[in-house]
GROMACS .gro file of N, CA and C in nm:
model
  489
    1MET      N    1  -1.826   3.946   4.051
    1MET     CA    2  -1.799   3.805   4.044
    1MET      C    3  -1.717   3.754   4.169
    2ASN      N    4  -1.761   3.630   4.231
    2ASN     CA    5  -1.691   3.579   4.346
    2ASN      C    6  -1.559   3.524   4.279
    3ALA      N    7  -1.472   3.504   4.397
    3ALA     CA    8  -1.341   3.470   4.372
    3ALA      C    9  -1.301   3.330   4.303
    4VAL      N   10  -1.408   3.246   4.342
    4VAL     CA   11  -1.407   3.114   4.281
    4VAL      C   12  -1.428   3.113   4.155
    5LEU      N   13  -1.538   3.188   4.094
    5LEU     CA   14  -1.565   3.205   3.939
    5LEU      C   15  -1.448   3.274   3.880
    6ARG      N   16  -1.399   3.366   3.930
    6ARG     CA   17  -1.251   3.412   3.864
    6ARG      C   18  -1.153   3.340   3.853
    7LEU      N   19  -1.126   3.240   3.955
    7LEU     CA   20  -1.013   3.148   3.949
    7LEU      C   21  -1.067   3.023   3.828
    8PHE      N   22  -1.173   3.005   3.812
    8PHE     CA   23  -1.214   2.906   3.725
    8PHE      C   24  -1.203   2.985   3.570
    9ILE      N   25  -1.220   3.092   3.579
    9ILE     CA   26  -1.210   3.164   3.426
    9ILE      C   27  -1.074   3.153   3.397
   10ALA      N   28  -1.009   3.202   3.486
   10ALA     CA   29  -0.847   3.220   3.492
   10ALA      C   30  -0.781   3.090   3.442
   11LEU      N   31  -0.828   2.973   3.514
   11LEU     CA   32  -0.780   2.842   3.463
   11LEU      C   33  -0.818   2.796   3.336
   12PHE      N   34  -0.947   2.829   3.297
   12PHE     CA   35  -0.982   2.807   3.175
   12PHE      C   36  -0.905   2.873   3.056
   13LEU      N   37  -0.879   2.988   3.056
   13LEU     CA   38  -0.814   3.071   2.965
   13LEU      C   39  -0.663   3.023   2.954
   14ILE      N   40  -0.617   2.979   3.079
   14ILE     CA   41  -0.476   2.938   3.081
   14ILE      C   42  -0.476   2.789   2.977
   15TYR      N   43  -0.565   2.719   3.011
   15TYR     CA   44  -0.581   2.592   2.929
   15TYR      C   45  -0.619   2.631   2.805
   16LEU      N   46  -0.687   2.725   2.754
   16LEU     CA   47  -0.705   2.746   2.600
   16LEU      C   48  -0.565   2.793   2.563
   17LEU      N   49  -0.524   2.875   2.620
   17LEU     CA   50  -0.373   2.931   2.557
   17LEU      C   51  -0.285   2.832   2.553
   18GLN      N   52  -0.256   2.737   2.623
   18GLN     CA   53  -0.187   2.607   2.636
   18GLN      C   54  -0.214   2.523   2.521
   19SER      N   55  -0.334   2.523   2.497
   19SER     CA   56  -0.386   2.415   2.374
   19SER      C   57  -0.364   2.484   2.250
   20PHE      N   58  -0.379   2.638   2.237
   20PHE     CA   59  -0.358   2.697   2.120
   20PHE      C   60  -0.186   2.699   2.089
   21PHE      N   61  -0.082   2.702   2.183
   21PHE     CA   62   0.047   2.687   2.164
   21PHE      C   63   0.098   2.538   2.117
   22SER      N   64   0.016   2.454   2.194
   22SER     CA   65   0.044   2.297   2.163
   22SER      C   66   0.019   2.268   1.997
   23VAL      N   67  -0.061   2.340   1.942
   23VAL     CA   68  -0.077   2.314   1.787
   23VAL      C   69   0.047   2.375   1.733
   24PHE      N   70   0.107   2.482   1.755
   24PHE     CA   71   0.217   2.493   1.702
   24PHE      C   72   0.349   2.418   1.719
   25GLN      N   73   0.349   2.356   1.844
   25GLN     CA   74   0.450   2.278   1.890
   25GLN      C   75   0.464   2.153   1.821
   26ILE      N   76   0.309   2.090   1.776
   26ILE     CA   77   0.285   1.974   1.714
   26ILE      C   78   0.340   1.987   1.557
   27ARG      N   79   0.297   2.110   1.522
   27ARG     CA   80   0.348   2.134   1.372
   27ARG      C   81   0.496   2.165   1.354
   28ALA      N   82   0.568   2.183   1.466
   28ALA     CA   83   0.710   2.210   1.477
   28ALA      C   84   0.785   2.061   1.462
   29TYR      N   85   0.699   1.967   1.554
   29TYR     CA   86   0.767   1.835   1.537
   29TYR      C   87   0.755   1.773   1.392
   30GLN      N   88   0.636   1.784   1.345
   30GLN     CA   89   0.607   1.729   1.225
   30GLN      C   90   0.705   1.771   1.112
   31ARG      N   91   0.732   1.918   1.126
   31ARG     CA   92   0.828   1.961   1.008
   31ARG      C   93   0.975   1.907   1.045
   32ALA      N   94   0.998   1.892   1.167
   32ALA     CA   95   1.139   1.852   1.183
   32ALA      C   96   1.142   1.709   1.154
   33LEU      N   97   1.054   1.627   1.160
   33LEU     CA   98   1.040   1.464   1.112
   33LEU      C   99   1.048   1.477   0.973
   34ARG      N  100   0.960   1.567   0.894
   34ARG     CA  101   0.988   1.580   0.760
   34ARG      C  102   1.133   1.600   0.700
   35GLU      N  103   1.201   1.707   0.768
   35GLU     CA  104   1.333   1.761   0.731
   35GLU      C  105   1.438   1.655   0.767
   36SER      N  106   1.402   1.576   0.887
   36SER     CA  107   1.505   1.458   0.916
   36SER      C  108   1.495   1.332   0.825
   37ARG      N  109   1.397   1.326   0.744
   37ARG     CA  110   1.368   1.223   0.650
   37ARG      C  111   1.502   1.209   0.559
   38SER      N  112   1.562   1.333   0.503
   38SER     CA  113   1.678   1.328   0.418
   38SER      C  114   1.803   1.283   0.491
   39LEU      N  115   1.805   1.263   0.608
   39LEU     CA  116   1.928   1.193   0.699
   39LEU      C  117   1.935   1.041   0.684
   40GLY      N  118   1.844   0.986   0.598
   40GLY     CA  119   1.853   0.842   0.605
   40GLY      C  120   1.763   0.774   0.723
   41THR      N  121   1.808   0.677   0.753
   41THR     CA  122   1.715   0.621   0.870
   41THR      C  123   1.709   0.684   1.016
   42ILE      N  124   1.591   0.725   1.054
   42ILE     CA  125   1.594   0.793   1.172
   42ILE      C  126   1.523   0.745   1.292
   43GLY      N  127   1.576   0.782   1.416
   43GLY     CA  128   1.494   0.734   1.528
   43GLY      C  129   1.469   0.852   1.616
   44VAL      N  130   1.361   0.831   1.666
   44VAL     CA  131   1.306   0.924   1.770
   44VAL      C  132   1.306   0.898   1.912
   45GLY      N  133   1.359   0.958   2.012
   45GLY     CA  134   1.353   0.947   2.138
   45GLY      C  135   1.307   1.060   2.214
   46GLN      N  136   1.267   1.044   2.357
   46GLN     CA  137   1.194   1.131   2.421
   46GLN      C  138   1.234   1.125   2.568
   47LYS      N  139   1.261   1.230   2.639
   47LYS     CA  140   1.291   1.218   2.774
   47LYS      C  141   1.185   1.337   2.822
   48LYS      N  142   1.091   1.298   2.922
   48LYS     CA  143   0.987   1.355   2.976
   48LYS      C  144   1.053   1.460   3.078
   49ALA      N  145   0.994   1.582   3.077
   49ALA     CA  146   1.038   1.683   3.198
   49ALA      C  147   0.982   1.645   3.322
   50LYS      N  148   1.054   1.644   3.420
   50LYS     CA  149   0.998   1.640   3.567
   50LYS      C  150   0.968   1.735   3.640
   51PHE      N  151   0.865   1.735   3.700
   51PHE     CA  152   0.812   1.834   3.804
   51PHE      C  153   0.817   1.987   3.757
   52GLY      N  154   0.816   2.016   3.609
   52GLY     CA  155   0.831   2.134   3.568
   52GLY      C  156   0.960   2.203   3.579
   53ILE      N  157   1.081   2.133   3.637
   53ILE     CA  158   1.205   2.202   3.679
   53ILE      C  159   1.304   2.145   3.585
   54ILE      N  160   1.311   1.987   3.575
   54ILE     CA  161   1.404   1.924   3.503
   54ILE      C  162   1.366   1.913   3.345
   55LYS      N  163   1.430   1.961   3.253
   55LYS     CA  164   1.380   1.979   3.149
   55LYS      C  165   1.382   1.853   3.051
   56GLY      N  166   1.304   1.845   2.960
   56GLY     CA  167   1.289   1.728   2.887
   56GLY      C  168   1.330   1.753   2.740
   57ASN      N  169   1.328   1.657   2.658
   57ASN     CA  170   1.371   1.694   2.519
   57ASN      C  171   1.318   1.568   2.439
   58ILE      N  172   1.302   1.604   2.290
   58ILE     CA  173   1.278   1.515   2.192
   58ILE      C  174   1.409   1.529   2.102
   59VAL      N  175   1.449   1.387   2.082
   59VAL     CA  176   1.560   1.391   2.003
   59VAL      C  177   1.543   1.321   1.880
   60ILE      N  178   1.590   1.355   1.768
   60ILE     CA  179   1.559   1.289   1.616
   60ILE      C  180   1.717   1.285   1.576
   61ILE      N  181   1.757   1.165   1.545
   61ILE     CA  182   1.893   1.099   1.507
   61ILE      C  183   1.878   1.031   1.369
   62GLY      N  184   1.961   1.082   1.276
   62GLY     CA  185   1.965   0.998   1.139
   62GLY      C  186   2.091   0.940   1.125
   63CYS      N  187   2.095   0.821   1.049
   63CYS     CA  188   2.190   0.757   1.022
   63CYS      C  189   2.187   0.701   0.882
   64ASP      N  190   2.322   0.671   0.816
   64ASP     CA  191   2.291   0.588   0.670
   64ASP      C  192   2.264   0.406   0.720
   65ARG      N  193   2.285   0.349   0.610
   65ARG     CA  194   2.274   0.203   0.624
   65ARG      C  195   2.375   0.132   0.690
   66GLN      N  196   2.496   0.174   0.718
   66GLN     CA  197   2.591   0.108   0.813
   66GLN      C  198   2.568   0.189   0.961
   67GLY      N  199   2.474   0.259   0.975
   67GLY     CA  200   2.490   0.299   1.109
   67GLY      C  201   2.553   0.422   1.132
   68LEU      N  202   2.623   0.502   1.047
   68LEU     CA  203   2.717   0.613   1.073
   68LEU      C  204   2.616   0.750   1.080
   69ILE      N  205   2.602   0.791   1.167
   69ILE     CA  206   2.540   0.908   1.205
   69ILE      C  207   2.554   1.022   1.112
   70THR      N  208   2.443   1.066   1.068
   70THR     CA  209   2.434   1.179   0.952
   70THR      C  210   2.381   1.307   0.994
   71GLY      N  211   2.329   1.310   1.105
   71GLY     CA  212   2.273   1.435   1.170
   71GLY      C  213   2.169   1.424   1.270
   72GLY      N  214   2.108   1.537   1.298
   72GLY     CA  215   1.985   1.526   1.381
   72GLY      C  216   1.912   1.653   1.420
   73GLN      N  217   1.824   1.658   1.511
   73GLN     CA  218   1.774   1.769   1.575
   73GLN      C  219   1.707   1.733   1.719
   74ILE      N  220   1.723   1.843   1.796
   74ILE     CA  221   1.692   1.823   1.944
   74ILE      C  222   1.567   1.938   1.965
   75MET      N  223   1.471   1.902   2.046
   75MET     CA  224   1.410   2.026   2.100
   75MET      C  225   1.402   1.981   2.247
   76GLU      N  226   1.460   2.090   2.327
   76GLU     CA  227   1.500   2.067   2.446
   76GLU      C  228   1.431   2.213   2.541
   77GLY      N  229   1.369   2.177   2.669
   77GLY     CA  230   1.335   2.277   2.733
   77GLY      C  231   1.210   2.228   2.833
   78ILE      N  232   1.155   2.343   2.908
   78ILE     CA  233   1.033   2.283   2.982
   78ILE      C  234   0.899   2.377   2.958
   79THR      N  235   0.924   2.470   2.839
   79THR     CA  236   0.805   2.543   2.829
   79THR      C  237   0.769   2.508   2.665
   80LEU      N  238   0.652   2.553   2.644
   80LEU     CA  239   0.614   2.501   2.507
   80LEU      C  240   0.667   2.616   2.390
   81PHE      N  241   0.743   2.701   2.435
   81PHE     CA  242   0.811   2.791   2.349
   81PHE      C  243   0.946   2.719   2.284
   82ALA      N  244   0.992   2.611   2.341
   82ALA     CA  245   1.091   2.537   2.292
   82ALA      C  246   1.088   2.508   2.123
   83ARG      N  247   1.194   2.515   2.074
   83ARG     CA  248   1.193   2.459   1.934
   83ARG      C  249   1.289   2.377   1.897
   84PHE      N  250   1.306   2.304   1.781
   84PHE     CA  251   1.410   2.224   1.733
   84PHE      C  252   1.527   2.285   1.676
   85LYS      N  253   1.635   2.246   1.726
   85LYS     CA  254   1.750   2.285   1.671
   85LYS      C  255   1.853   2.179   1.618
   86PRO      N  256   1.944   2.203   1.537
   86PRO     CA  257   2.034   2.110   1.499
   86PRO      C  258   2.129   2.032   1.601
   87LEU      N  259   2.140   1.898   1.591
   87LEU     CA  260   2.200   1.827   1.693
   87LEU      C  261   2.343   1.830   1.672
   88LYS      N  262   2.422   1.903   1.782
   88LYS     CA  263   2.550   1.933   1.763
   88LYS      C  264   2.650   1.816   1.851
   89GLU      N  265   2.590   1.763   1.920
   89GLU     CA  266   2.649   1.667   2.027
   89GLU      C  267   2.550   1.548   2.085
   90ILE      N  268   2.585   1.458   2.107
   90ILE     CA  269   2.513   1.346   2.160
   90ILE      C  270   2.564   1.342   2.324
   91ILE      N  271   2.690   1.315   2.327
   91ILE     CA  272   2.746   1.321   2.450
   91ILE      C  273   2.808   1.482   2.478
   92LYS      N  274   2.759   1.505   2.612
   92LYS     CA  275   2.804   1.674   2.630
   92LYS      C  276   2.953   1.678   2.626
   93GLY      N  277   3.003   1.768   2.553
   93GLY     CA  278   3.154   1.820   2.543
   93GLY      C  279   3.200   1.731   2.448
   94ARG      N  280   3.136   1.656   2.363
   94ARG     CA  281   3.186   1.570   2.256
   94ARG      C  282   3.122   1.604   2.117
   95PRO      N  283   3.152   1.686   2.034
   95PRO     CA  284   3.085   1.709   1.896
   95PRO      C  285   3.071   1.598   1.827
   96LEU      N  286   2.945   1.603   1.743
   96LEU     CA  287   2.958   1.488   1.663
   96LEU      C  288   3.064   1.467   1.561
   97GLN      N  289   3.114   1.343   1.548
   97GLN     CA  290   3.228   1.330   1.473
   97GLN      C  291   3.216   1.241   1.328
   98GLU      N  292   3.264   1.281   1.213
   98GLU     CA  293   3.230   1.200   1.108
   98GLU      C  294   3.298   1.042   1.120
   99GLY      N  295   3.224   0.958   1.114
   99GLY     CA  296   3.257   0.802   1.132
   99GLY      C  297   3.241   0.722   1.248
  100GLU      N  298   3.138   0.813   1.338
  100GLU     CA  299   3.101   0.739   1.455
  100GLU      C  300   2.953   0.685   1.409
  101THR      N  301   2.930   0.575   1.474
  101THR     CA  302   2.826   0.501   1.461
  101THR      C  303   2.725   0.496   1.569
  102ILE      N  304   2.575   0.456   1.531
  102ILE     CA  305   2.501   0.459   1.642
  102ILE      C  306   2.555   0.352   1.752
  103TYR      N  307   2.609   0.256   1.702
  103TYR     CA  308   2.649   0.134   1.796
  103TYR      C  309   2.765   0.193   1.906
  104ASP      N  310   2.872   0.274   1.836
  104ASP     CA  311   2.988   0.348   1.927
  104ASP      C  312   2.890   0.427   2.039
  105TYR      N  313   2.801   0.504   2.006
  105TYR     CA  314   2.737   0.580   2.109
  105TYR      C  315   2.654   0.478   2.210
  106LEU      N  316   2.583   0.401   2.157
  106LEU     CA  317   2.507   0.320   2.237
  106LEU      C  318   2.569   0.241   2.356
  107SER      N  319   2.702   0.188   2.294
  107SER     CA  320   2.798   0.127   2.396
  107SER      C  321   2.830   0.203   2.491
  108GLU      N  322   2.881   0.338   2.453
  108GLU     CA  323   2.933   0.432   2.542
  108GLU      C  324   2.820   0.474   2.644
  109LEU      N  325   2.700   0.505   2.593
  109LEU     CA  326   2.585   0.516   2.682
  109LEU      C  327   2.541   0.434   2.788
  110ARG      N  328   2.533   0.303   2.719
  110ARG     CA  329   2.496   0.199   2.825
  110ARG      C  330   2.602   0.153   2.909
  111SER      N  331   2.721   0.213   2.905
  111SER     CA  332   2.837   0.183   3.018
  111SER      C  333   2.808   0.283   3.114
  112MET      N  334   2.744   0.379   3.109
  112MET     CA  335   2.734   0.487   3.193
  112MET      C  336   2.656   0.449   3.325
  113THR      N  337   2.657   0.522   3.438
  113THR     CA  338   2.582   0.512   3.562
  113THR      C  339   2.437   0.525   3.509
  114LYS      N  340   2.359   0.479   3.594
  114LYS     CA  341   2.192   0.492   3.603
  114LYS      C  342   2.147   0.631   3.590
  115LYS      N  343   2.228   0.712   3.679
  115LYS     CA  344   2.189   0.866   3.665
  115LYS      C  345   2.238   0.916   3.548
  116GLU      N  346   2.349   0.886   3.500
  116GLU     CA  347   2.382   0.952   3.361
  116GLU      C  348   2.293   0.911   3.242
  117GLN      N  349   2.258   0.761   3.246
  117GLN     CA  350   2.162   0.729   3.156
  117GLN      C  351   2.025   0.781   3.167
  118ASP      N  352   1.994   0.802   3.261
  118ASP     CA  353   1.860   0.915   3.289
  118ASP      C  354   1.874   1.057   3.232
  119TYR      N  355   1.983   1.101   3.220
  119TYR     CA  356   2.010   1.236   3.178
  119TYR      C  357   2.008   1.233   3.016
  120TYR      N  358   2.080   1.100   2.957
  120TYR     CA  359   2.077   1.083   2.791
  120TYR      C  360   1.938   1.000   2.758
  121GLN      N  361   1.858   0.998   2.838
  121GLN     CA  362   1.736   0.889   2.797
  121GLN      C  363   1.688   0.915   2.672
  122GLY      N  364   1.661   1.037   2.631
  122GLY     CA  365   1.604   1.075   2.486
  122GLY      C  366   1.695   1.019   2.390
  123TYR      N  367   1.832   1.055   2.394
  123TYR     CA  368   1.928   1.019   2.293
  123TYR      C  369   1.941   0.841   2.277
  124ILE      N  370   1.932   0.791   2.417
  124ILE     CA  371   1.933   0.642   2.395
  124ILE      C  372   1.840   0.586   2.330
  125ARG      N  373   1.696   0.643   2.352
  125ARG     CA  374   1.568   0.588   2.290
  125ARG      C  375   1.579   0.601   2.146
  126ALA      N  376   1.644   0.736   2.097
  126ALA     CA  377   1.642   0.754   1.934
  126ALA      C  378   1.740   0.654   1.880
  127LEU      N  379   1.861   0.607   1.943
  127LEU     CA  380   1.948   0.533   1.889
  127LEU      C  381   1.914   0.377   1.900
  128GLU      N  382   1.847   0.339   2.007
  128GLU     CA  383   1.791   0.225   2.020
  128GLU      C  384   1.673   0.181   1.897
  129ALA      N  385   1.600   0.297   1.847
  129ALA     CA  386   1.478   0.286   1.762
  129ALA      C  387   1.556   0.276   1.652
  130ILE      N  388   1.644   0.300   1.604
  130ILE     CA  389   1.735   0.286   1.488
  130ILE      C  390   1.795   0.133   1.494
  131GLU      N  391   1.854   0.107   1.635
  131GLU     CA  392   1.914  -0.023   1.625
  131GLU      C  393   1.796  -0.157   1.614
  132MET      N  394   1.702  -0.115   1.650
  132MET     CA  395   1.579  -0.203   1.637
  132MET      C  396   1.537  -0.214   1.491
  133ARG      N  397   1.536  -0.111   1.432
  133ARG     CA  398   1.462  -0.110   1.280
  133ARG      C  399   1.576  -0.180   1.206
  134PHE      N  400   1.694  -0.173   1.219
  134PHE     CA  401   1.810  -0.245   1.157
  134PHE      C  402   1.796  -0.391   1.183
  135GLU      N  403   1.777  -0.427   1.310
  135GLU     CA  404   1.759  -0.570   1.356
  135GLU      C  405   1.633  -0.628   1.276
  136HIS      N  406   1.534  -0.546   1.285
  136HIS     CA  407   1.418  -0.584   1.211
  136HIS      C  408   1.416  -0.624   1.065
  137GLU      N  409   1.494  -0.516   1.000
  137GLU     CA  410   1.507  -0.543   0.844
  137GLU      C  411   1.600  -0.657   0.828
  138ALA      N  412   1.698  -0.693   0.911
  138ALA     CA  413   1.778  -0.809   0.906
  138ALA      C  414   1.707  -0.926   0.922
  139GLU      N  415   1.627  -0.949   1.013
  139GLU     CA  416   1.522  -1.044   1.031
  139GLU      C  417   1.440  -1.062   0.894
  140GLU      N  418   1.381  -0.968   0.857
  140GLU     CA  419   1.305  -0.976   0.770
  140GLU      C  420   1.370  -1.022   0.638
  141ALA      N  421   1.502  -0.978   0.607
  141ALA     CA  422   1.597  -1.009   0.482
  141ALA      C  423   1.606  -1.184   0.503
  142LEU      N  424   1.671  -1.224   0.615
  142LEU     CA  425   1.681  -1.357   0.649
  142LEU      C  426   1.553  -1.445   0.627
  143ALA      N  427   1.428  -1.392   0.657
  143ALA     CA  428   1.336  -1.471   0.635
  143ALA      C  429   1.290  -1.493   0.490
  144ALA      N  430   1.315  -1.391   0.421
  144ALA     CA  431   1.274  -1.366   0.258
  144ALA      C  432   1.381  -1.481   0.204
  145GLU      N  433   1.502  -1.480   0.260
  145GLU     CA  434   1.615  -1.580   0.178
  145GLU      C  435   1.576  -1.727   0.220
  146VAL      N  436   1.524  -1.725   0.339
  146VAL     CA  437   1.486  -1.868   0.387
  146VAL      C  438   1.369  -1.928   0.295
  147ASN      N  439   1.253  -1.847   0.307
  147ASN     CA  440   1.137  -1.882   0.217
  147ASN      C  441   1.212  -1.895   0.050
  148ALA      N  442   1.294  -1.825   0.003
  148ALA     CA  443   1.347  -1.832  -0.121
  148ALA      C  444   1.396  -1.979  -0.138
  149ARG      N  445   1.489  -2.006  -0.059
  149ARG     CA  446   1.542  -2.132  -0.073
  149ARG      C  447   1.433  -2.253  -0.058
  150GLU      N  448   1.351  -2.247   0.060
  150GLU     CA  449   1.224  -2.324   0.056
  150GLU      C  450   1.149  -2.357  -0.081
  151ASP      N  451   1.124  -2.231  -0.125
  151ASP     CA  452   1.059  -2.252  -0.264
  151ASP      C  453   1.117  -2.309  -0.366
  152ALA      N  454   1.290  -2.287  -0.382
  152ALA     CA  455   1.345  -2.328  -0.483
  152ALA      C  456   1.360  -2.499  -0.444
  153GLU      N  457   1.353  -2.539  -0.320
  153GLU     CA  458   1.352  -2.691  -0.281
  153GLU      C  459   1.228  -2.753  -0.339
  154LEU      N  460   1.103  -2.683  -0.320
  154LEU     CA  461   0.981  -2.739  -0.370
  154LEU      C  462   0.972  -2.746  -0.516
  155ASP      N  463   1.025  -2.635  -0.607
  155ASP     CA  464   1.018  -2.648  -0.728
  155ASP      C  465   1.134  -2.742  -0.782
  156GLY      N  466   1.207  -2.793  -0.710
  156GLY     CA  467   1.329  -2.903  -0.755
  156GLY      C  468   1.425  -2.827  -0.802
  157ASP      N  469   1.451  -2.694  -0.790
  157ASP     CA  470   1.562  -2.614  -0.855
  157ASP      C  471   1.668  -2.592  -0.769
  158PHE      N  472   1.655  -2.665  -0.641
  158PHE     CA  473   1.763  -2.653  -0.549
  158PHE      C  474   1.900  -2.729  -0.589
  159ASP      N  475   1.998  -2.665  -0.567
  159ASP     CA  476   2.134  -2.744  -0.597
  159ASP      C  477   2.194  -2.764  -0.465
  160ILE      N  478   2.217  -2.884  -0.416
  160ILE     CA  479   2.264  -2.932  -0.288
  160ILE      C  480   2.423  -2.890  -0.298
  161ASP      N  481   2.482  -2.867  -0.392
  161ASP     CA  482   2.628  -2.820  -0.402
  161ASP      C  483   2.629  -2.667  -0.384
  162ALA      N  484   2.544  -2.609  -0.397
  162ALA     CA  485   2.565  -2.480  -0.387
  162ALA      C  486   2.567  -2.427  -0.213
  163LEU      N  487   2.543  -2.516  -0.149
  163LEU     CA  488   2.535  -2.474  -0.021
  163LEU      C  489   2.694  -2.504   0.025
   0.00000   0.00000   0.00000
């Protein structure tokens, strides 16, 4: 066999191997999401790896209805052998503490420099996903309340003194 054909066969085998291991990584991601649902409202964020040197991550953060963080998981690394581990800290050197909310962390992360924000990009995206979900739910509740009042006005059951 000539060298070019060997090269193509080697590249094809590497591609097949990567596809095979990607299936395991996808299953691990789905399992982590299922496990995280017990944490309450969850947000998922991702930071892509750059140049195969700077590692990326996938962050899953859970919180209760008041925004208090209840836990999370993180998969961090540059290879397909990375696995999800319990999230012990959002900001390096500071363990997750009871009573801290997504809003506390978002405020602190947003006040960081651009370079620091790039480092915490997966965390920020996960926290912002939760924040947006809460805002969307609040808007829906407000719209439902307005619709209920409008319906009451049309039915003639509306009491002006109740305002």
